[in-house]
Coordinates of C-alpha atoms in Angstrom, one line a residue:
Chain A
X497 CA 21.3 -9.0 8.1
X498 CA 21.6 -8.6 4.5
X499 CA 25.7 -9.4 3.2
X500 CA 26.7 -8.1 -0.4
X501 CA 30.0 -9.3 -1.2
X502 CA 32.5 -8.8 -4.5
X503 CA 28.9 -8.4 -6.7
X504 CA 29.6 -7.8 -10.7
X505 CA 26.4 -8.0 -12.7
X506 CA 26.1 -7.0 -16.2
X507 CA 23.0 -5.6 -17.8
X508 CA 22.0 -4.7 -21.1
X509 CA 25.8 -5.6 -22.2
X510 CA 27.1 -2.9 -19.4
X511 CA 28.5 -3.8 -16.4
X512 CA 26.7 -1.9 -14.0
X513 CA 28.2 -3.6 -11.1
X514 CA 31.9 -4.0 -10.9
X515 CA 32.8 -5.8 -7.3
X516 CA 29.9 -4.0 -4.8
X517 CA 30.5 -4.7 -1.4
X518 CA 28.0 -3.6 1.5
X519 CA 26.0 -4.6 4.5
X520 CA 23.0 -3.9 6.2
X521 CA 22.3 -4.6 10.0
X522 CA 19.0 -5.1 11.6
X523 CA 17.5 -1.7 12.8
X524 CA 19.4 0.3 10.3
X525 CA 18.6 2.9 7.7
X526 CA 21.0 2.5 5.1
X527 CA 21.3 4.9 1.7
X528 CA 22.6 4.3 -1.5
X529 CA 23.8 7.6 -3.0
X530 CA 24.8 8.5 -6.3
X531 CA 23.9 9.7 -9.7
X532 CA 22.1 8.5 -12.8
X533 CA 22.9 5.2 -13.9
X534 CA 25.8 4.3 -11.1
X535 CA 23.8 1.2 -10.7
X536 CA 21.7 1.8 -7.9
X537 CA 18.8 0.1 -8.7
X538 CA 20.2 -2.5 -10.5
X539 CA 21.8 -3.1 -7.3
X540 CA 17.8 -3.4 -5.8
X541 CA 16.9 -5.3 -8.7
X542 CA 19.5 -8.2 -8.1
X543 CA 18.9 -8.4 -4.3
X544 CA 15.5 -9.2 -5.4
X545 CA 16.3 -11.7 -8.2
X546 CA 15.5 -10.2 -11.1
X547 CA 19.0 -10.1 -12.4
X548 CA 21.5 -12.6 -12.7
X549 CA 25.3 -12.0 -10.7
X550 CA 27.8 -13.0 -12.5
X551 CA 30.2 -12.8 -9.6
X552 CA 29.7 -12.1 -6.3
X553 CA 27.5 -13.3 -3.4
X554 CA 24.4 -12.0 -1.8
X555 CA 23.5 -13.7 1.6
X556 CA 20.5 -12.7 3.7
X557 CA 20.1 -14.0 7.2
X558 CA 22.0 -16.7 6.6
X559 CA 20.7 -17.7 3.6
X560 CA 22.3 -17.0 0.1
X561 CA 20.1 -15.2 -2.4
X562 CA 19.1 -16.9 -5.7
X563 CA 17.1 -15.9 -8.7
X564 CA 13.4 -16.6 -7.7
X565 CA 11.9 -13.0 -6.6
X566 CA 9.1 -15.3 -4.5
X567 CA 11.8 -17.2 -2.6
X568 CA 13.6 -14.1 -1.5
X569 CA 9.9 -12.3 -0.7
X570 CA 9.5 -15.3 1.6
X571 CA 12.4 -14.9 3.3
X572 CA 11.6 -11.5 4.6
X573 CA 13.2 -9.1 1.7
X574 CA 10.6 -6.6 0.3
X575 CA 10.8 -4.1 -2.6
X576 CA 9.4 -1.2 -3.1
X577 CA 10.1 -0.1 -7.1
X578 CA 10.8 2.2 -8.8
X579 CA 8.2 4.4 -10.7
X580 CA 6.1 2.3 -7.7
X581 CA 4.3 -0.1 -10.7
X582 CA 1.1 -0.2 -8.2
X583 CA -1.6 -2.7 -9.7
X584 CA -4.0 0.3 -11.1
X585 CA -6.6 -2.2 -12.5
X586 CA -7.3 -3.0 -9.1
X587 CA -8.3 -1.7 -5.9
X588 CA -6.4 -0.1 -3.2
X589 CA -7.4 -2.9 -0.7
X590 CA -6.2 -5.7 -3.1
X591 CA -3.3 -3.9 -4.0
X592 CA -2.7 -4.7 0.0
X593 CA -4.0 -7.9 0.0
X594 CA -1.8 -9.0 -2.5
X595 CA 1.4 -8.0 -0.7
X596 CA -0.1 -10.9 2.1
X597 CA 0.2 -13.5 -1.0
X598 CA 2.1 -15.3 0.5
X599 CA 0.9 -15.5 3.9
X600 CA -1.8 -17.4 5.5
X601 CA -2.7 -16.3 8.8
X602 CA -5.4 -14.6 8.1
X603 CA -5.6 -12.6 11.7
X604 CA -1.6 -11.3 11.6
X605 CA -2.8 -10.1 7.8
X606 CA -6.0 -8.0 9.0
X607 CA -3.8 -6.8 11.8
X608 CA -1.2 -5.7 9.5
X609 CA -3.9 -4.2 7.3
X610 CA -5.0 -2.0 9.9
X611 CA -1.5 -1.0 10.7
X612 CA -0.7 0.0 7.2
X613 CA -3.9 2.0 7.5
X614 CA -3.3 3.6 10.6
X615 CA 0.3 4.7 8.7
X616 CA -1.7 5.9 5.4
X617 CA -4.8 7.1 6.8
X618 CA -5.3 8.1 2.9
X619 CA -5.2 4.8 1.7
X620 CA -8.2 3.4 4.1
X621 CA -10.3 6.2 2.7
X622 CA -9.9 5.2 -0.5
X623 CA -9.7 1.3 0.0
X624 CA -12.4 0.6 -2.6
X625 CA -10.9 2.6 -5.2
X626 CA -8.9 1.8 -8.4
X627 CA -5.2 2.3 -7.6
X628 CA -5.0 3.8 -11.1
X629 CA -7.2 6.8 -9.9
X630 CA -4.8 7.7 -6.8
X631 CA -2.3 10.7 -7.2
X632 CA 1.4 10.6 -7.7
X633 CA 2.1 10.3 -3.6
X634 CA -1.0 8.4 -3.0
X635 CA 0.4 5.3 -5.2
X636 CA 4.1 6.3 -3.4
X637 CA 2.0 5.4 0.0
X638 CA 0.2 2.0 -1.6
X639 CA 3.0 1.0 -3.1
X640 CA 5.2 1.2 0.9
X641 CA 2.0 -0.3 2.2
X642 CA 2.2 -3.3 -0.2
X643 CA 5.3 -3.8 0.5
X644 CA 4.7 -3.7 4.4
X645 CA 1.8 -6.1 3.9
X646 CA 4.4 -8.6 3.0
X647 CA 6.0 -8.7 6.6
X648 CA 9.4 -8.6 5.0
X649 CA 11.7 -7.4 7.9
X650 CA 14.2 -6.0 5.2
X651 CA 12.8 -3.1 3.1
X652 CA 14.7 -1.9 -0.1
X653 CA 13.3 1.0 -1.4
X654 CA 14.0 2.4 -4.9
X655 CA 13.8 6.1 -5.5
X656 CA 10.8 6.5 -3.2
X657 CA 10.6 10.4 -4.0
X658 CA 11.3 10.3 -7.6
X659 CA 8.5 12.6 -9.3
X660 CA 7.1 13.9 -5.8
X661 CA 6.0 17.7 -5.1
X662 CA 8.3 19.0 -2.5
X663 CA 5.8 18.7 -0.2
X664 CA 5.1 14.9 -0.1
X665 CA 8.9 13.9 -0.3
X666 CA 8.9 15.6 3.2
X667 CA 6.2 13.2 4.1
X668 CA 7.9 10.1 2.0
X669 CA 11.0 10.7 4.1
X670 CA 9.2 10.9 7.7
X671 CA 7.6 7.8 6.5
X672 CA 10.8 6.3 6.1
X673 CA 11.1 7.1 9.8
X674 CA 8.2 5.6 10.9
X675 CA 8.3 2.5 9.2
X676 CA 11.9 1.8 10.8
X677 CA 10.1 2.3 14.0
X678 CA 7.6 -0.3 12.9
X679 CA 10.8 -3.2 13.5
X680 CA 12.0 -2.6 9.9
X681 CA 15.1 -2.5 8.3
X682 CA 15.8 -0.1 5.4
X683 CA 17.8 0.0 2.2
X684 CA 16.8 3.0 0.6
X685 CA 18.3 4.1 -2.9
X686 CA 17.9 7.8 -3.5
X687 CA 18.6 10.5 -5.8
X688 CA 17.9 13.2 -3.4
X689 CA 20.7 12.5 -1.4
X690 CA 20.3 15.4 0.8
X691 CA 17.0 14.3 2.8
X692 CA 18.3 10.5 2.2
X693 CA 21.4 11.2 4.3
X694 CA 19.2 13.0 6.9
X695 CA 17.1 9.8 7.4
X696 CA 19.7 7.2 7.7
X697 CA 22.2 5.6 9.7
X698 CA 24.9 4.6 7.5
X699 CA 25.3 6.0 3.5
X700 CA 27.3 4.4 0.7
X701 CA 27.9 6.2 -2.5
X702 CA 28.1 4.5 -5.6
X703 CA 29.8 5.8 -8.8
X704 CA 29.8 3.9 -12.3
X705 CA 29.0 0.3 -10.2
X706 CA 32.0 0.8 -7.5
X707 CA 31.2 1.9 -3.8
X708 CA 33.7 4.8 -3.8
X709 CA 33.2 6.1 -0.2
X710 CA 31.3 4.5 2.8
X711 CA 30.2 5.2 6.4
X712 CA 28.4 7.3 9.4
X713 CA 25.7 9.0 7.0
X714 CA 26.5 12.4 9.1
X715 CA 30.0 11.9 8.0
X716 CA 29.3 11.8 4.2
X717 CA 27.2 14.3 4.5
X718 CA 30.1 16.8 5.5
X719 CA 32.4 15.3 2.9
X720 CA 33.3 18.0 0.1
X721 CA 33.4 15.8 -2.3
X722 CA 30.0 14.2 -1.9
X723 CA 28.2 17.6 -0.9
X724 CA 30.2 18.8 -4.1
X725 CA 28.7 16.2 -6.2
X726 CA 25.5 15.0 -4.7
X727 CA 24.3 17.4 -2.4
X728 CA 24.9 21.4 -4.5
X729 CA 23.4 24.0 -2.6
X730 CA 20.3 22.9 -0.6
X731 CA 17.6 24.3 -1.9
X732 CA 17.8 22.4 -5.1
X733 CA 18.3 19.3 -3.6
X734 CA 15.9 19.1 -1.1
X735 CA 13.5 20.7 -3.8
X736 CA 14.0 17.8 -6.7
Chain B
X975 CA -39.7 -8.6 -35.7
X976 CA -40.1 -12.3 -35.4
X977 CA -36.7 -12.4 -37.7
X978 CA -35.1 -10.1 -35.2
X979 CA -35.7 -11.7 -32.3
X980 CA -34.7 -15.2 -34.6
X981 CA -31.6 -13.6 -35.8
X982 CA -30.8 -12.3 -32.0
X983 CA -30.9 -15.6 -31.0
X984 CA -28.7 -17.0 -33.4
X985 CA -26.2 -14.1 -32.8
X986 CA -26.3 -15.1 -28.9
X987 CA -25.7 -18.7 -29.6
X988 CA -22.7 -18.3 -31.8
X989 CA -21.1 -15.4 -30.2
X990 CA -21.5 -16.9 -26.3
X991 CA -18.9 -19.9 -28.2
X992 CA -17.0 -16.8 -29.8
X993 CA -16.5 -15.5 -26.5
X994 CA -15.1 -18.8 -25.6
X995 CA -12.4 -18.7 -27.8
X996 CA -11.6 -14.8 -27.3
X997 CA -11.0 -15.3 -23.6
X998 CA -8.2 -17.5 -24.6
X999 CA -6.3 -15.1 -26.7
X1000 CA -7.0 -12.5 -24.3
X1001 CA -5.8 -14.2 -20.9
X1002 CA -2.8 -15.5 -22.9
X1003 CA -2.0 -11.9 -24.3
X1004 CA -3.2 -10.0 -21.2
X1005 CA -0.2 -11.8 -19.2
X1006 CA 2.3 -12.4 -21.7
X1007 CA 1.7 -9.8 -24.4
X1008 CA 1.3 -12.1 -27.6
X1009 CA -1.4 -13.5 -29.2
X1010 CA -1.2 -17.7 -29.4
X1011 CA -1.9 -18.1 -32.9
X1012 CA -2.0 -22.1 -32.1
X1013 CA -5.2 -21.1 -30.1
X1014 CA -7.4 -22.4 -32.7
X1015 CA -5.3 -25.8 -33.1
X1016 CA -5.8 -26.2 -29.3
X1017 CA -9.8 -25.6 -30.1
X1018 CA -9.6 -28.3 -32.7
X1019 CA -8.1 -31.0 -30.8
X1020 CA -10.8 -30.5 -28.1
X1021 CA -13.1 -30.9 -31.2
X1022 CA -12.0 -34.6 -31.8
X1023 CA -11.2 -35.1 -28.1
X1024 CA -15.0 -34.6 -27.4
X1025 CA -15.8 -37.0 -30.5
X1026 CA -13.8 -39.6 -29.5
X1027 CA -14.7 -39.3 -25.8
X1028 CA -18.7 -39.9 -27.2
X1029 CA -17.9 -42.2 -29.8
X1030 CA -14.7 -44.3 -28.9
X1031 CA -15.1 -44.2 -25.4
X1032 CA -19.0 -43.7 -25.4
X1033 CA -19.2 -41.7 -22.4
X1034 CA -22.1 -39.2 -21.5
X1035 CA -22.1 -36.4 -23.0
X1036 CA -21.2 -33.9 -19.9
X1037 CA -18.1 -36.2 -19.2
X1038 CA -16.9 -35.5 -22.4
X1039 CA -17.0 -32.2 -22.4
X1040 CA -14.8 -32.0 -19.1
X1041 CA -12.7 -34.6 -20.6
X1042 CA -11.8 -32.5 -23.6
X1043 CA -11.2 -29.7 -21.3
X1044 CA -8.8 -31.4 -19.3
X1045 CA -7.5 -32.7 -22.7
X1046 CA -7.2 -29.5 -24.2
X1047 CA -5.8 -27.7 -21.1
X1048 CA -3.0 -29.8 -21.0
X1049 CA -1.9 -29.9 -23.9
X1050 CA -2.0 -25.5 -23.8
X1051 CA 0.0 -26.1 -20.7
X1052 CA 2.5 -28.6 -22.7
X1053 CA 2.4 -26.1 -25.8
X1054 CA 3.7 -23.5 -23.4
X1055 CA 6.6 -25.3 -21.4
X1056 CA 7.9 -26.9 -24.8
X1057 CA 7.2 -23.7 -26.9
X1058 CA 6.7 -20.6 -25.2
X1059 CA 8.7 -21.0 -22.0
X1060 CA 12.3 -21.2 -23.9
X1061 CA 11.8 -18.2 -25.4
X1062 CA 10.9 -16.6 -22.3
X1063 CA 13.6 -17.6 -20.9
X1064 CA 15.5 -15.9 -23.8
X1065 CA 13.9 -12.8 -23.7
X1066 CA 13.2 -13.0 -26.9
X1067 CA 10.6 -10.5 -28.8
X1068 CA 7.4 -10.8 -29.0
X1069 CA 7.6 -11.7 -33.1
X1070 CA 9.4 -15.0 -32.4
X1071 CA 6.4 -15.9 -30.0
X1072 CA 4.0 -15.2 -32.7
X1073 CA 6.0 -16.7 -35.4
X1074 CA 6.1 -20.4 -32.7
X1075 CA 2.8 -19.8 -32.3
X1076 CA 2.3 -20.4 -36.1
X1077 CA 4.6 -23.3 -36.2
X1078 CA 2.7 -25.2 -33.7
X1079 CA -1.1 -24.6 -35.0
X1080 CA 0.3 -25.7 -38.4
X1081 CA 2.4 -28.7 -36.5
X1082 CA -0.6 -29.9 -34.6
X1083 CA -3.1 -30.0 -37.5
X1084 CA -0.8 -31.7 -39.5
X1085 CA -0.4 -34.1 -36.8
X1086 CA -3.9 -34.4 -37.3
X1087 CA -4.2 -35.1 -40.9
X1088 CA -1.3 -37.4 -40.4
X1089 CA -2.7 -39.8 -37.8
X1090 CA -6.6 -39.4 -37.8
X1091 CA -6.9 -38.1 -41.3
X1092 CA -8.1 -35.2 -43.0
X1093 CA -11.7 -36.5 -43.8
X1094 CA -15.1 -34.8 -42.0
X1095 CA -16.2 -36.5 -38.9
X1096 CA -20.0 -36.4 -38.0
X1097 CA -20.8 -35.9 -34.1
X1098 CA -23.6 -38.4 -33.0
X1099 CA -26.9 -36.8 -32.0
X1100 CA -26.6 -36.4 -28.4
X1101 CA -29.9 -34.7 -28.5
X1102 CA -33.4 -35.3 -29.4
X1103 CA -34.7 -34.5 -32.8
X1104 CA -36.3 -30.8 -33.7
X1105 CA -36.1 -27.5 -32.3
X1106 CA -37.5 -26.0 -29.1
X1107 CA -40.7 -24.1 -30.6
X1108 CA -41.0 -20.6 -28.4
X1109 CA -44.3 -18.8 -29.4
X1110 CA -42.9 -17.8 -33.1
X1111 CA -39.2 -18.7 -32.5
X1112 CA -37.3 -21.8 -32.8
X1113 CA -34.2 -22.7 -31.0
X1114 CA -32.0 -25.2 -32.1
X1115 CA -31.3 -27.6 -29.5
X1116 CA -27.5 -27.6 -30.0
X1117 CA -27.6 -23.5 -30.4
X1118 CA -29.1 -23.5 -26.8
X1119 CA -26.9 -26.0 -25.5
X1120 CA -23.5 -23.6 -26.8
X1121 CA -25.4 -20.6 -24.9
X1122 CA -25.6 -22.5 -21.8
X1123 CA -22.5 -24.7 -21.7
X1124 CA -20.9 -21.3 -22.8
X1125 CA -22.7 -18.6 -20.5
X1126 CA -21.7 -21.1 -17.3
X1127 CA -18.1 -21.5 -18.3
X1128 CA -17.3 -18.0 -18.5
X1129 CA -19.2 -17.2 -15.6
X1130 CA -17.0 -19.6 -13.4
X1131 CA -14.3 -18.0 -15.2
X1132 CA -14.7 -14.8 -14.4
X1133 CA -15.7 -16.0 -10.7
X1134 CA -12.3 -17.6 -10.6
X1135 CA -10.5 -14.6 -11.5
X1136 CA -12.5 -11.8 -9.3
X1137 CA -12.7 -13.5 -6.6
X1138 CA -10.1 -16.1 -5.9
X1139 CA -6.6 -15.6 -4.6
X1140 CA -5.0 -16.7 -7.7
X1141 CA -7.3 -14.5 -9.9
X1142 CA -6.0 -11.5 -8.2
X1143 CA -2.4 -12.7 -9.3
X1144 CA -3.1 -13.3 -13.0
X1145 CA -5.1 -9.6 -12.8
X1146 CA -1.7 -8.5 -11.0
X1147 CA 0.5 -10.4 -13.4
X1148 CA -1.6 -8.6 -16.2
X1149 CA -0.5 -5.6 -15.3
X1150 CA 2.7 -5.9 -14.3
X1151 CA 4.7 -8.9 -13.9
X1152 CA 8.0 -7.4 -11.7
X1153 CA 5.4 -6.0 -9.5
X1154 CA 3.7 -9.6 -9.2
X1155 CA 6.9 -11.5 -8.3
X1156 CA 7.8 -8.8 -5.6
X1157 CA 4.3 -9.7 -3.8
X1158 CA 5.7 -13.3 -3.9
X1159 CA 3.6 -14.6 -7.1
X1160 CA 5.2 -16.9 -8.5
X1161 CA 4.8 -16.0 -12.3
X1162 CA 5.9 -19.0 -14.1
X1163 CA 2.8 -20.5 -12.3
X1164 CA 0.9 -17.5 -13.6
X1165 CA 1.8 -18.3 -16.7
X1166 CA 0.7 -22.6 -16.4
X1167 CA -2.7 -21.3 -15.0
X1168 CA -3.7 -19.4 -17.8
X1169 CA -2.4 -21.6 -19.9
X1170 CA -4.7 -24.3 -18.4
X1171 CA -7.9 -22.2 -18.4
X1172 CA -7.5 -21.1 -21.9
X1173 CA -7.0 -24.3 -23.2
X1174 CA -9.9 -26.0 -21.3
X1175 CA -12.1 -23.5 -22.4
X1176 CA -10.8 -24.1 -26.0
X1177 CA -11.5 -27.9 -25.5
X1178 CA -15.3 -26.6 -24.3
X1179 CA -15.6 -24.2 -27.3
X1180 CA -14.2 -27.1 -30.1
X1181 CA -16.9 -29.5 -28.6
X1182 CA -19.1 -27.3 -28.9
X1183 CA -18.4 -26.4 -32.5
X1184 CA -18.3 -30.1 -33.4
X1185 CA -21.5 -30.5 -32.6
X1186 CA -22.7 -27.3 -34.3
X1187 CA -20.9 -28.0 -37.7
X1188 CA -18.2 -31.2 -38.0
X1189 CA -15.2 -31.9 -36.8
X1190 CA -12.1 -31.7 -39.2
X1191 CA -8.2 -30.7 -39.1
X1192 CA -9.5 -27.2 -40.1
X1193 CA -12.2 -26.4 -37.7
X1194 CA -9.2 -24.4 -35.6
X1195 CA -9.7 -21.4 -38.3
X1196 CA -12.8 -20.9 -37.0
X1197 CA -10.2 -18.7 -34.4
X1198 CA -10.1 -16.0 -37.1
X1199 CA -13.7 -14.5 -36.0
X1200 CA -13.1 -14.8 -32.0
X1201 CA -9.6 -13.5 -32.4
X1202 CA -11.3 -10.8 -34.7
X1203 CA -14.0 -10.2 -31.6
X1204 CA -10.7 -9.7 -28.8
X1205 CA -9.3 -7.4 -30.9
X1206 CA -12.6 -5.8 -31.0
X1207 CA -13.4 -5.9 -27.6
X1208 CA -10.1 -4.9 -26.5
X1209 CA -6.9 -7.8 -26.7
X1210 CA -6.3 -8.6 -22.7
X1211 CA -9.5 -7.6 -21.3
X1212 CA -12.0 -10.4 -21.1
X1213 CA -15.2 -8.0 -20.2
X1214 CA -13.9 -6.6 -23.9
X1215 CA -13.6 -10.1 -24.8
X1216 CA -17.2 -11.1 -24.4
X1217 CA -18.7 -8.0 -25.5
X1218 CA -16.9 -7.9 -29.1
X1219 CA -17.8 -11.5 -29.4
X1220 CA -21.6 -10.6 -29.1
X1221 CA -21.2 -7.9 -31.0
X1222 CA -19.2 -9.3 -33.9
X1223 CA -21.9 -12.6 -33.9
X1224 CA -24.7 -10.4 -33.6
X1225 CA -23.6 -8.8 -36.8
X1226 CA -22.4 -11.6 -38.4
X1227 CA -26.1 -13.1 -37.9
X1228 CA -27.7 -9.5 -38.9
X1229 CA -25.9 -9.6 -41.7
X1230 CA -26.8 -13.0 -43.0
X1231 CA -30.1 -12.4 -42.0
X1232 CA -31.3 -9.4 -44.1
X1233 CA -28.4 -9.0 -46.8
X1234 CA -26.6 -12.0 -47.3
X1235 CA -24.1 -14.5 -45.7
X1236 CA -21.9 -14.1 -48.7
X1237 CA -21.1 -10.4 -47.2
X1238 CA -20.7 -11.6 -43.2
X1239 CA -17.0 -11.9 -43.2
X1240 CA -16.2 -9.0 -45.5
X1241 CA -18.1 -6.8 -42.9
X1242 CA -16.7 -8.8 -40.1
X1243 CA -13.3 -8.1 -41.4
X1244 CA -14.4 -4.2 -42.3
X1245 CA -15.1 -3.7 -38.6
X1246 CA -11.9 -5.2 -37.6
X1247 CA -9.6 -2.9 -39.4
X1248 CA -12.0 -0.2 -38.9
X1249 CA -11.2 -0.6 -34.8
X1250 CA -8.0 -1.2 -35.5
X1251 CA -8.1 2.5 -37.8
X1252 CA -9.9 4.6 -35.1
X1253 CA -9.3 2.8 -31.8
X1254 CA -6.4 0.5 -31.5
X1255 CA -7.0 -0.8 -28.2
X1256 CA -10.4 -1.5 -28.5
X1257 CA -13.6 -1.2 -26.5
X1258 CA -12.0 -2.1 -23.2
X1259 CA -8.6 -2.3 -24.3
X1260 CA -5.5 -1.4 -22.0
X1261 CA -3.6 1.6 -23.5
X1262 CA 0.4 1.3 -24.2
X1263 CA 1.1 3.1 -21.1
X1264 CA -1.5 0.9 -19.1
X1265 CA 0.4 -1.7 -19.8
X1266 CA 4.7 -0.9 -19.6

């Protein structure tokens, strides 16, 4: 579904990228592991075409990838971003509405709406509410919603947990889960590799913009050098 | 009490075409985070568009005001592609924007001086003679017309942007233009459309103020005071816009009124560096971390 070949982007004058190659298949839920700055979501952020490869090719469905975010949210890619960036000076229902921008069959959108409802119950409780006055995990939820309301079929997802009480990255992760089950497929970019290699299918880890070890997400789970560097003892992972 | 409710009138007239102008500088800065200095160049033009429209072209007066809107919007539009949109493009900071923005106003009125000339141009009398009598009070036939041309404008501006599609992306875009583009906005177009409004309703506002006073190269610095009342209200909120217009105008008139017009702008300018002293963002204003 989604082809990343030979990708070197530079940003801010590093080169964040040197050379990525990866692929995502329909149906799967695939991770990108690795630490601070190894150019994870600058990875995310050129899929979407907010930054410029200077080598490399990016090919979805078919299609290659250029710079215009619209174009790519068009053709089915959506993002959710990091530190979420929900629209808090408006409500939680246009905050949904607007991920339908682009859309203009107005019966598929109400039906979506009501999926993404039945998914966040919490959200159709506070539907009339300023986004800015949801919590934390509340604006996690809008901001996977938003990105649903689009009817992207490929969902990248940066750092979905980041600044989450223990408690609702559980529930981020099982929502993972579900939305997979919704027909979706799923890059996800995590810090807390632990509970991101428990979700997904396939994992690549990514050190200083090089893919240094790929595969069955099971696999590099057991591997010592991953669960040496990513993973520590349990407890503070899954707690982070 | 008669002289209140005189001077309240006043303050309504001129702070309904204050709000006019403010809603330009704040939709501009609200999306791209500058203020467009060449704002009140844009306002001038729709000055002598509107004069030349009734004079040259001796159309009605209502089609001249759209056709000084139209006027003026496209030429915000243009100012933006040939000006603004490079730098974007460059990322560059926000000083060079400001810094263009300067370059154009003073490009444009010289353009003006050049070709029309810099002498003072007299709007025909579009309206009968004498003020509309009210018991006591008497309104100025032009003053009522800025309140109404002025009250209807920005009410079908705000009707545009609360409750049309494209309203919700320039509120979006407001607030955060990554998060825009990844709903499929396409935020160059953002950009043209506010553009576009702010400039027609500068083309509305220099009409207006043609009328009021007389249209010359310098009318545009008439600016100062609205971009004084966005900066009061709160720079990128237009509810913030309109109130610090009324408020600044009603002082402004209050002032005149019962001290003296020789002191309006020093207070005018006292309350603006005041807000900026204790409040920096305003009445409605975003706060730095609203706005990332």
């Amino acid at each position: 579904m989604l082809n990343v070949r030979e990708l070197h982007v530079s940003y801010g004058g590093i080169r964040a990228l040197r050379g990525v190659s990866l692929e995502v298949n329909e149906g799967e839920i695939v991770t990108i592991i690795g630490a601070n700055g190894a150019g994870k979501s600058t990875l995310l952020n050129t899929i979407s075409g907010f930054l410029k490869p200077a080598k490399g090719e990016l090919e979805f469905k078919g299609h290659k990838l250029g710079r215009q975010p619209a174009k790519i949210v068009q053709l089915g890619i959506c993002h959710v971003p990091e530190g979420r960036l929900v629209f808090t000076n408006l409500t939680v229902r246009d905050n949904l509405l607007l991920g339908a921008y682009l859309r203009t069959d107005r019966k598929a959108i109400a039906a979506d709406l009501e999926k993404v409802y039945a998914l966040f119950p919490r959200l159709k409780e506070r539907e009339r509410q300023l986004a800015g006055t949801l919590s934390g995990g509340e604006q996690q939820m809008l901001a996977m919603g938003r990105a649903l309301m689009t009817d992207g079929q490929l969902v990248l997802m940066d750092e979905p947990s980041l600044g989450l009480a223990p408690l609702l990255v559980k529930t981020v992760f099982e929502i993972i889960v579900e939305i997979r089950k919704l027909g979706k497929t799923i890059l996800l970019v995590e810090q807390n590799a632990f509970k991101a290699l428990e979700v997904a299918d396939r994992a690549y880890v990514l050190e200083q913009g090089k893919v240094v070890k790929s595969g069955r997400a099971c696999d590099i789970a057991q591997d010592p050098a991953v669960r040496a560097a990513y993973l520590g003892s349990k407890s503070v992972a899954g707690g982070m | 009490m008669v002289q209140f409710l005189q001077q309240l009138v006043n303050g309504l007239s001129i702070g309904s075409v204050y709000a006019l102008m403010a809603v330009g500088y704040s939709l501009v800065y609200s999306i791209m985070n500058f203020s467009n200095f060449a704002h009140g160049a844009v306002i001038m033009l729709g000055a002598y568009f509107g004069f030349y429209s009734l004079t040259l072209l001796r159309l009605p007066f209502g089609v001249s005001f759209v056709l000084a809107a139209v006027g003026t919007g496209l030429v915000a539009v243009l100012l933006e592609r040939l000006a603004y949109k490079p730098l974007r493009e460059r990322r560059a900071p926000f000083l060079y924007f400001i810094i263009t923005a300067m370059g154009a106003s003073i490009f444009i009125e010289n353009l003006v001086v050049a070709t029309i000339g810099p002498t003072y141009k007299t709007y025909p009398a579009v309206f009968g003679q004498g003020p509309i009598q009210l018991g006591a009070l008497s309104i100025g036939r032009i003053d009522l017309t800025m309140f109404v041309v002025s009250a209807i404008s920005l009410t079908a501006l705000m009707i545009f942007i609360d409750r049309t599609k494209m309203g919700k992306a320039i509120q979006a875009s407001a607030y955060n233009m990554k998060a825009s583009a990844l709903m499929g906005i396409n935020t160059d177009r953002v950009i043209i459309i506010v553009f576009a409004l702010g400039g027609a309703l500068a083309g509305v506002a220099g009409v207006l103020f043609g009328m009021k006073y007389l249209v010359y190269p310098q009318i545009g610095n008439i600016t100062n005071k609205s971009f004084i009342a966005a900066v009061f209200g709160g720079l990128g909120s237009l509810p913030g816009a309109l109130i610090g217009s009324v408020l600044l105008a009603l002082i402004e008139t209050f002032v005149s009124g019962y001290l003296s017009s020789q002191y309006r702008d020093l207070i005018g300018f006292v309350i603006l560096i005041a807000m900026l002293v204790v409040r920096p963002t305003g009445i409605m204003g975003k706060s730095a971390e609203d706005k990332a």
